[in-house]
């Protein structure tokens, strides 16, 4: 019907706009000095999809959401906003099946856990990333660091007292 066609046109426009916002975020991220601006663009894409989309039921919407969350997580990492990076990475993992995007999300979440002093969670994320993509150099390097007790101690020293207490047993 004509009404359904009109609704499809609006949705297409929604995805085109969301993709444009994400692309602007990517451009800012690539500059390396505009992470805050990139976060703003990715947030704009996410808000558009979450507020006007159909609830992540379509593949296109789900993949746009996941990519925007994953990219924003990378920005949060570079800005030192570890908890926000964990939250966005969790969303990627919730939204999509195992893929190169979930490997990126696991790696980013692992780096955020590491910065928060949660060595066990970081190691688990790096291991999961390697199970999905055994040749991933960054995940291999990050995971190999956990063979060193000194590395674990450095990571643990960043953690809050309750995080350290929970993990010391595993040293």
Coordinates of C-alpha atoms in Angstrom, one line a residue:
X1 CA 0.0 0.0 0.0
X2 CA 1.0 3.6 -0.4
X3 CA 1.1 4.1 3.4
X4 CA 3.5 1.2 3.9
X5 CA 5.7 2.6 1.1
X6 CA 5.8 6.0 2.8
X7 CA 6.8 4.4 6.1
X8 CA 9.6 2.5 4.4
X9 CA 10.9 5.8 2.9
X10 CA 10.9 7.3 6.3
X11 CA 12.8 4.4 7.7
X12 CA 15.3 4.5 4.9
X13 CA 15.8 8.2 5.6
X14 CA 16.4 7.3 9.3
X15 CA 19.1 4.8 8.4
X16 CA 20.7 7.2 5.9
X17 CA 20.8 9.9 8.6
X18 CA 22.2 7.5 11.2
X19 CA 24.8 6.3 8.8
X20 CA 25.8 9.9 8.0
X21 CA 26.2 10.7 11.8
X22 CA 28.3 7.5 12.3
X23 CA 30.5 8.5 9.3
X24 CA 31.0 12.0 10.8
X25 CA 32.0 10.3 14.1
X26 CA 34.4 8.1 12.2
X27 CA 36.0 11.1 10.6
X28 CA 36.5 12.8 14.0
X29 CA 37.9 9.6 15.5
X30 CA 40.4 9.2 12.7
X31 CA 41.8 12.7 13.4
X32 CA 42.8 11.4 16.9
X33 CA 42.2 14.7 18.6
X34 CA 38.4 15.0 18.3
X35 CA 37.2 12.0 20.4
X36 CA 34.6 14.2 22.2
X37 CA 33.2 15.3 18.9
X38 CA 33.1 11.7 17.7
X39 CA 31.3 10.6 20.9
X40 CA 28.7 13.3 20.2
X41 CA 28.2 12.1 16.6
X42 CA 27.9 8.4 17.6
X43 CA 25.5 9.4 20.4
X44 CA 23.4 11.3 17.8
X45 CA 23.2 8.2 15.6
X46 CA 22.3 6.0 18.6
X47 CA 19.6 8.4 19.8
X48 CA 18.1 8.6 16.3
X49 CA 18.0 4.8 16.0
X50 CA 16.8 4.2 19.6
X51 CA 14.1 6.9 19.6
X52 CA 12.8 6.6 16.0
X53 CA 13.8 3.1 15.0
X54 CA 11.8 -0.1 15.3
X55 CA 13.6 -1.4 18.4
X56 CA 16.5 -3.1 16.7
X57 CA 14.4 -5.7 15.1
X58 CA 15.9 -5.3 11.6
X59 CA 19.4 -6.4 10.6
X60 CA 20.3 -2.9 9.3
X61 CA 19.3 -1.2 12.5
X62 CA 21.0 -3.8 14.7
X63 CA 24.3 -3.5 12.7
X64 CA 24.2 0.3 12.7
X65 CA 23.5 0.3 16.5
X66 CA 26.3 -2.2 17.2
X67 CA 28.9 -0.4 15.0
X68 CA 28.0 3.0 16.6
X69 CA 28.3 1.5 20.1
X70 CA 31.6 -0.2 19.3
X71 CA 33.1 3.0 17.8
X72 CA 31.9 5.1 20.7
X73 CA 33.5 2.5 23.1
X74 CA 36.8 3.1 21.4
X75 CA 36.4 6.9 21.9
X76 CA 35.5 6.4 25.6
X77 CA 38.6 4.3 26.0
X78 CA 40.8 7.0 24.5
X79 CA 39.1 9.6 26.8
X80 CA 39.6 7.4 29.9
X81 CA 35.9 6.8 30.5
X82 CA 36.3 3.1 31.3
X83 CA 32.9 2.3 32.7
X84 CA 31.2 3.9 29.6
X85 CA 33.5 1.8 27.4
X86 CA 32.4 -1.3 29.2
X87 CA 28.7 -0.4 28.9
X88 CA 28.9 0.3 25.2
X89 CA 30.9 -2.9 24.6
X90 CA 28.2 -4.8 26.5
X91 CA 25.6 -3.4 24.1
X92 CA 27.6 -4.6 21.0
X93 CA 27.8 -8.1 22.5
X94 CA 24.1 -8.0 23.2
X95 CA 23.2 -6.9 19.7
X96 CA 25.2 -9.0 17.4
X97 CA 26.3 -12.6 16.9
X98 CA 30.1 -13.4 17.0
X99 CA 31.9 -11.4 14.3
X100 CA 34.9 -9.2 13.9
X101 CA 32.8 -6.5 15.6
X102 CA 32.3 -8.6 18.7
X103 CA 36.0 -9.3 18.8
X104 CA 36.6 -5.5 18.8
X105 CA 34.0 -5.1 21.5
X106 CA 35.6 -7.8 23.7
X107 CA 39.1 -6.3 23.2
X108 CA 37.8 -2.8 24.1
X109 CA 35.9 -4.1 27.1
X110 CA 39.0 -6.0 28.2
X111 CA 41.1 -2.8 28.0
X112 CA 38.5 -0.9 30.0
X113 CA 38.4 -3.7 32.6
X114 CA 42.2 -3.6 32.7
X115 CA 42.1 0.2 33.3
X116 CA 39.5 -0.3 36.1
X117 CA 41.9 -2.9 37.8
X118 CA 39.7 -5.9 37.0
X119 CA 42.4 -8.3 35.8
X120 CA 40.2 -11.4 35.8
X121 CA 37.5 -9.8 33.6
X122 CA 40.1 -8.3 31.3
X123 CA 41.8 -11.7 30.8
X124 CA 38.4 -13.4 30.2
X125 CA 37.5 -10.8 27.5
X126 CA 40.9 -11.2 25.8
X127 CA 40.5 -15.0 25.9
X128 CA 37.0 -14.8 24.4
X129 CA 38.3 -12.5 21.6
X130 CA 41.0 -15.0 20.8
X131 CA 38.6 -17.9 20.7
X132 CA 36.6 -16.0 18.0
X133 CA 39.7 -14.7 16.1
X134 CA 42.9 -16.7 17.1
X135 CA 45.1 -14.6 14.8
X136 CA 44.2 -11.2 16.4
X137 CA 47.5 -9.6 17.2
X138 CA 46.2 -7.0 19.7
X139 CA 44.2 -9.6 21.7
X140 CA 47.1 -12.1 21.6
X141 CA 49.5 -9.4 23.0
X142 CA 47.0 -8.3 25.7
X143 CA 46.3 -11.9 26.7
X144 CA 50.0 -12.8 26.8
X145 CA 50.6 -10.0 29.3
X146 CA 48.6 -12.0 31.8
X147 CA 51.3 -14.7 31.8
X148 CA 53.3 -12.2 33.9
X149 CA 52.5 -11.9 37.6
X150 CA 54.0 -8.4 37.5
X151 CA 51.5 -7.3 34.9
X152 CA 48.6 -8.7 37.0
X153 CA 49.9 -6.8 40.0
X154 CA 50.1 -3.5 38.0
X155 CA 46.5 -4.0 36.8
X156 CA 45.3 -4.9 40.3
X157 CA 46.9 -1.8 41.7
X158 CA 44.5 0.3 39.7
X159 CA 41.4 -1.4 41.1
X160 CA 39.2 -0.3 43.9
X161 CA 39.8 -2.2 47.2
X162 CA 36.8 -4.5 46.6
X163 CA 38.0 -5.4 43.1
X164 CA 41.5 -6.2 44.5
X165 CA 40.2 -8.3 47.4
X166 CA 38.1 -10.3 45.0
X167 CA 41.0 -11.1 42.7
X168 CA 44.1 -11.5 44.9
X169 CA 43.3 -15.2 45.5
X170 CA 43.9 -15.8 41.8
X171 CA 47.5 -14.4 41.7

